Short mmCIF file of C-alpha atoms in Angstrom, two decimals:
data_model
loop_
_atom_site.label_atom_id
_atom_site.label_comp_id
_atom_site.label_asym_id
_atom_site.label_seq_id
_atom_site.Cartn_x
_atom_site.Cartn_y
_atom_site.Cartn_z
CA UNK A 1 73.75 208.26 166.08
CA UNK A 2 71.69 205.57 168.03
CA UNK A 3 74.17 202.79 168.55
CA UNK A 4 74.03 199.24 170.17
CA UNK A 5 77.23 197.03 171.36
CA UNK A 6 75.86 193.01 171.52
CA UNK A 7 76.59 190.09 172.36
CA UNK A 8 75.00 186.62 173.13
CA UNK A 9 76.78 183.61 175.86
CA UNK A 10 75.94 180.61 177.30
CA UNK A 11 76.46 179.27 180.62
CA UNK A 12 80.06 178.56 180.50
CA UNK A 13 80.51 183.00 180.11
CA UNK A 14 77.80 184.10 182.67
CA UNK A 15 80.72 184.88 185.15
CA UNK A 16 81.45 187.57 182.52
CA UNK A 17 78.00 189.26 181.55
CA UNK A 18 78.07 192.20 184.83
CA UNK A 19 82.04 192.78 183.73
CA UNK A 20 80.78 193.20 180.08
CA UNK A 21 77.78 195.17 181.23
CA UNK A 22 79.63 197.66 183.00
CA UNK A 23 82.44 198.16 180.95
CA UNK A 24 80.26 198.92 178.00
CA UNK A 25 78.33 201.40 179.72
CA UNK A 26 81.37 202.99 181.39
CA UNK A 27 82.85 203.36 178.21
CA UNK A 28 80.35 204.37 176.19
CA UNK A 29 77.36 205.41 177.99
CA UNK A 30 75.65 207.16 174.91
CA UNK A 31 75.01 204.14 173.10
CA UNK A 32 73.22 201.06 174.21
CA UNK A 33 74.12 197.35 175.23
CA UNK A 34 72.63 194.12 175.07
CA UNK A 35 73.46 191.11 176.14
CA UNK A 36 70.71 187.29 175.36
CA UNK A 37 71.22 184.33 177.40
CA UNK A 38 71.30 181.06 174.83
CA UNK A 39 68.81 179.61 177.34
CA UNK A 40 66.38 182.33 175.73
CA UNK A 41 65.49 180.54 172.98
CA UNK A 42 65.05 177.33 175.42
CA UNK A 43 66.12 173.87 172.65
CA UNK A 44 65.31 175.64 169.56
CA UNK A 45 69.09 175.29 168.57
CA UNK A 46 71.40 172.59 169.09
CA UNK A 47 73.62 173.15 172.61
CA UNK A 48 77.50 173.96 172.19
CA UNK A 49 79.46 176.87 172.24
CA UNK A 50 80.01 177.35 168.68
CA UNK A 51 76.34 177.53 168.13
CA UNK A 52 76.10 180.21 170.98
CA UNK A 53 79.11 182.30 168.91
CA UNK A 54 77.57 181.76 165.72
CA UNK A 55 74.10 183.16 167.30
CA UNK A 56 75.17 186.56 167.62
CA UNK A 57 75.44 187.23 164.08
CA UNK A 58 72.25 185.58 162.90
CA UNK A 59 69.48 186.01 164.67
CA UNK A 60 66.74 188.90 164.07
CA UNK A 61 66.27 190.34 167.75
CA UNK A 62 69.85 191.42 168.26
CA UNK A 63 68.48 193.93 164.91
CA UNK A 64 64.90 194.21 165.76
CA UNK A 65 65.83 197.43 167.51
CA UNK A 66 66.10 200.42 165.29
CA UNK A 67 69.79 201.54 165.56
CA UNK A 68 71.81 202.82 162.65
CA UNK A 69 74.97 200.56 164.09
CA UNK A 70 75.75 197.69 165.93
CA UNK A 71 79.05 196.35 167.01
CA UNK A 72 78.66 192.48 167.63
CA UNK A 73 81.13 191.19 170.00
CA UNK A 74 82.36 188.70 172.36
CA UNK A 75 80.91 188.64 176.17
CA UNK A 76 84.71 188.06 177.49
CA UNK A 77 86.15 191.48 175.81
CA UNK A 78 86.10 194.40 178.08
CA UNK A 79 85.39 197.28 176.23
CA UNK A 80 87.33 200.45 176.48
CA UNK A 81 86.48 203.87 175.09
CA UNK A 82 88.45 205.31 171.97
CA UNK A 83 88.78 208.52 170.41
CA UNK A 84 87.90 208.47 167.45
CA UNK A 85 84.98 205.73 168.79
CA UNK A 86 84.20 202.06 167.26
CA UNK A 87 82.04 203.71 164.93
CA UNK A 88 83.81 206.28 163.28
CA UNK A 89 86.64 204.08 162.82
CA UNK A 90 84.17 201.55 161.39
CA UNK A 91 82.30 203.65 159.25
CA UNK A 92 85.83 205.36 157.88
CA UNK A 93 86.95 201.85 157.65
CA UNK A 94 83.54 200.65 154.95
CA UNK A 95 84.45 203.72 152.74
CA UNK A 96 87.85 203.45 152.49
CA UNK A 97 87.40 199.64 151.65
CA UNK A 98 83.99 200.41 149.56
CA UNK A 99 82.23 198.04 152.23
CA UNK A 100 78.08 197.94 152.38
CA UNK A 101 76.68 197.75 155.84
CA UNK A 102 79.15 196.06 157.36
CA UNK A 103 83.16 196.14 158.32
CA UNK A 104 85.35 192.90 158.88
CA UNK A 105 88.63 191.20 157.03
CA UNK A 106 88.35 188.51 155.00
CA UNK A 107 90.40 185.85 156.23
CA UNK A 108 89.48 183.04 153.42
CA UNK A 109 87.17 180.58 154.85
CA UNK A 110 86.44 182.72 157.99
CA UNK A 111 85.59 186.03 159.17
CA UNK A 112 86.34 187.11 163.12
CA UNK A 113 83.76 187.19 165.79
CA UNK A 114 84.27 190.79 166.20
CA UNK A 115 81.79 192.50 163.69
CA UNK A 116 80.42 195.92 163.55
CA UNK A 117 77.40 196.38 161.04
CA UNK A 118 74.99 199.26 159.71
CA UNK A 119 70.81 198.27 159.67
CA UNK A 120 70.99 197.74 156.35
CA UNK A 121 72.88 194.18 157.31
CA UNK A 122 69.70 192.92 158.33
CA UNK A 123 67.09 192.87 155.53
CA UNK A 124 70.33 192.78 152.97
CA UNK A 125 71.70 189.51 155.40
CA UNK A 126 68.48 187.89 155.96
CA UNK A 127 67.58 184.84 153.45
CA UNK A 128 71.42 183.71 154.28
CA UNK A 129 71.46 184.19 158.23
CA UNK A 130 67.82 181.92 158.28
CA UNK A 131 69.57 179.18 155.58
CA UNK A 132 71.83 179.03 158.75
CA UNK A 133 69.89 179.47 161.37
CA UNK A 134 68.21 176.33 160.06
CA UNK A 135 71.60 174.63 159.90
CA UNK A 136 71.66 174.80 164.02
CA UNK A 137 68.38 173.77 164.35
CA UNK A 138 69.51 170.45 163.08
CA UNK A 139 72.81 169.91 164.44
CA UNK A 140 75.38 172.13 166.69
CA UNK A 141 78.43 174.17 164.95
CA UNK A 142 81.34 172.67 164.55
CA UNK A 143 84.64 173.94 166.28
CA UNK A 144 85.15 178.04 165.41
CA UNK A 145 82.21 177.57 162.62
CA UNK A 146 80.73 180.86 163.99
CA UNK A 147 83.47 182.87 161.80
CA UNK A 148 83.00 180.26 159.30
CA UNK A 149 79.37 180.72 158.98
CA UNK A 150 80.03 184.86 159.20
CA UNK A 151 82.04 184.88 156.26
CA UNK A 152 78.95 182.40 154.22
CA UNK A 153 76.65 184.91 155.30
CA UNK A 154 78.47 187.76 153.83
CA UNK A 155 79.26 186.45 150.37
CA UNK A 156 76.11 184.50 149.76
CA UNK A 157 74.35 187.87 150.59
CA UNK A 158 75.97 189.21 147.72
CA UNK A 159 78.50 191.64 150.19
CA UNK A 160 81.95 192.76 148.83
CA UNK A 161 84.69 191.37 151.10
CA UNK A 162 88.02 192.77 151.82
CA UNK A 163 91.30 191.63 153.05
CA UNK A 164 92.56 194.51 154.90
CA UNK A 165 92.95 193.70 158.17
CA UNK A 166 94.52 197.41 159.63
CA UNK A 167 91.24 197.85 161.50
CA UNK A 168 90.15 194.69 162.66
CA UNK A 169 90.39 195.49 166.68
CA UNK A 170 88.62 193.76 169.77
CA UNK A 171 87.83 197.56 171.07
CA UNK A 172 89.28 196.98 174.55
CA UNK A 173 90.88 193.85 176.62
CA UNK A 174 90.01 190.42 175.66
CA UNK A 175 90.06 188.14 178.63
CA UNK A 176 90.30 184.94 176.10
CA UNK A 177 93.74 185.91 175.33
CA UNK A 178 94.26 184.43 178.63
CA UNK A 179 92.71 181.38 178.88
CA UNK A 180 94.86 178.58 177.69
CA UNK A 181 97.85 180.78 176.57
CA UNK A 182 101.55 180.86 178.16
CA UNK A 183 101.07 183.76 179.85
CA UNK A 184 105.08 184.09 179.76
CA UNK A 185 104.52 184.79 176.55
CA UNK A 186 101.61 187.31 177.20
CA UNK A 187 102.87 191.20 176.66
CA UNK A 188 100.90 194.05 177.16
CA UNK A 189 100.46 197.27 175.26
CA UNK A 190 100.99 200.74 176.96
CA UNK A 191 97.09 201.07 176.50
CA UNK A 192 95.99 198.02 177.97
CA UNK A 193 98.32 198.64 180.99
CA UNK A 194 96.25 202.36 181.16
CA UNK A 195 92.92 200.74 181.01
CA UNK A 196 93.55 197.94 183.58
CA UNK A 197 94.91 201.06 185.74
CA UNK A 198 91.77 202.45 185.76
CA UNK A 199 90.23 199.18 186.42
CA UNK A 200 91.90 198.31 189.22
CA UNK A 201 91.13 201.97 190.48
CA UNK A 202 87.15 201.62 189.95
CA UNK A 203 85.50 200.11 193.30
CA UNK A 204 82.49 199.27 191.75
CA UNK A 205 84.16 197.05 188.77
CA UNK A 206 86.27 195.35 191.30
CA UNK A 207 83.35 194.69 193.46
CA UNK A 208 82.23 192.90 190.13
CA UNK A 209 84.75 191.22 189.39
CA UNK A 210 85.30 189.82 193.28
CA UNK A 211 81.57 187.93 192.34
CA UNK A 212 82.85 186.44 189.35
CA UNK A 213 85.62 185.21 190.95
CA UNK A 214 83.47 182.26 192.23
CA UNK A 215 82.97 181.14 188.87
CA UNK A 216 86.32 178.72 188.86
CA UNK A 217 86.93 179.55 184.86
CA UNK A 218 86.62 183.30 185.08
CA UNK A 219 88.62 182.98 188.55
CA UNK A 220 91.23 180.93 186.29
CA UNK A 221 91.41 184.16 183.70
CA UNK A 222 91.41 186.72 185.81
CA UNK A 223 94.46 185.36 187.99
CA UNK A 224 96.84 184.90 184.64
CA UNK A 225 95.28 188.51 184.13
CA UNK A 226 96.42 189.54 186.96
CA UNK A 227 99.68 188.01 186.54
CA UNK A 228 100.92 189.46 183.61
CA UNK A 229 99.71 192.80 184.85
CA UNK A 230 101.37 192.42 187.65
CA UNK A 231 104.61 191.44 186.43
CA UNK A 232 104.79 193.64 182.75
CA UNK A 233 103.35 196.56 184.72
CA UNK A 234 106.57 199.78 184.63
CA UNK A 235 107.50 200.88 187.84
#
């Protein structure tokens, strides 16, 4: 199965493209990965980060490659592999919950940024995700409308939605977890403690992650990452 993991950031999140890069392809070099600049499409849409989030899930080159799935994500999640992988958990996921060509929970008024989808999403998607697109061509979404304007999309596309949240997963660590947070109250799973191992074991993604540093809001994540590691981790 030809697969691609996605994403699209802005300036604020360039500190985090390589990490994202690298982790993807470490994890799952079989499939593909993609990450667009918002400067790509130059003033087209309205600047602010919302409207960089909200990109991601509407616009026609992240499906103008022929894959049978997609997983659209955030750029500050460091993806880990998983047995079974993203896709056969998402794909077991759609038929248990009798979902068409694509698998997230319904939380009411939104839908979470995470969002794994077939190729059918995009023809059965597309008169919705322009109606929006044209939205941010006017004015700049609002604060977390990007999972606002996901769950729009689905239902005015005519998509059953479902409430069953057992899946829902980031699919490795998300570094926004430690952004504003208490990190006192931060605890890490056995998992996440396994995969930071390895991390902190792999030159090259150090090496990476040493260059981001410079970037003083990455360097800002990665220390309270490396705090609660540091302290949670069993010795």
């Amino acid at each position: 199965m030809k697969a691609l993991i996605a994403t699209v950031y802005d300036k604020a999140y360039e500190a985090y493209e390589p990490l994202f890069r690298y982790c993807c392809q470490k994890a799952y070099p079989e499939y593909e990965c993609h990450t667009w600049n918002r400067d790509h499409w130059g003033e087209v849409f309205k600047p602010g980060p919302y409207t960089t989030a909200a990109l991601r899930f509407l616009l026609n080159e992240v499906g103008e490659i022929d894959y049978d799935a997609y997983l659209i994500t955030d750029i500050d999640i460091l993806i880990r592999r998983e047995q079974p992988d993203f896709i056969a958990q998402h794909l077991n996921h759609m038929k248990w919950n009798s979902l068409e060509c694509y698998d997230n929970c319904d939380h009411g008024d939104h839908m979470p940024g995470v969002h794994f989808v077939t190729k059918e999403w995009w023809p059965r998607t597309k008169a919705a995700r322009e109606k929006y697109l044209a939205v941010l061509w006017e004015r700049p979404a609002n604060l977390a409308e990007d999972e606002v304007i996901l769950r729009k999309v689905v239902v005015e596309s005519g998509l059953r939605t479902s409430t069953n949240a057992i899946l829902w997963a980031v699919h490795g660590l998300h570094l926004g977890r430690f952004r504003n947070q208490n990190i006192q109250a931060i605890r890490f799973q056995p998992n996440e403690f396994e995969f930071l191992d390895s991390l902190m074991a792999d030159d090259k993604f150090m090496e990476l992650a040493e260059k981001s540093k410079e970037d003083p809001g990455f360097n800002h994540v990665w220390g309270n990452v490396m705090a609660v590691y540091n302290r949670r981790k069993p010795r």
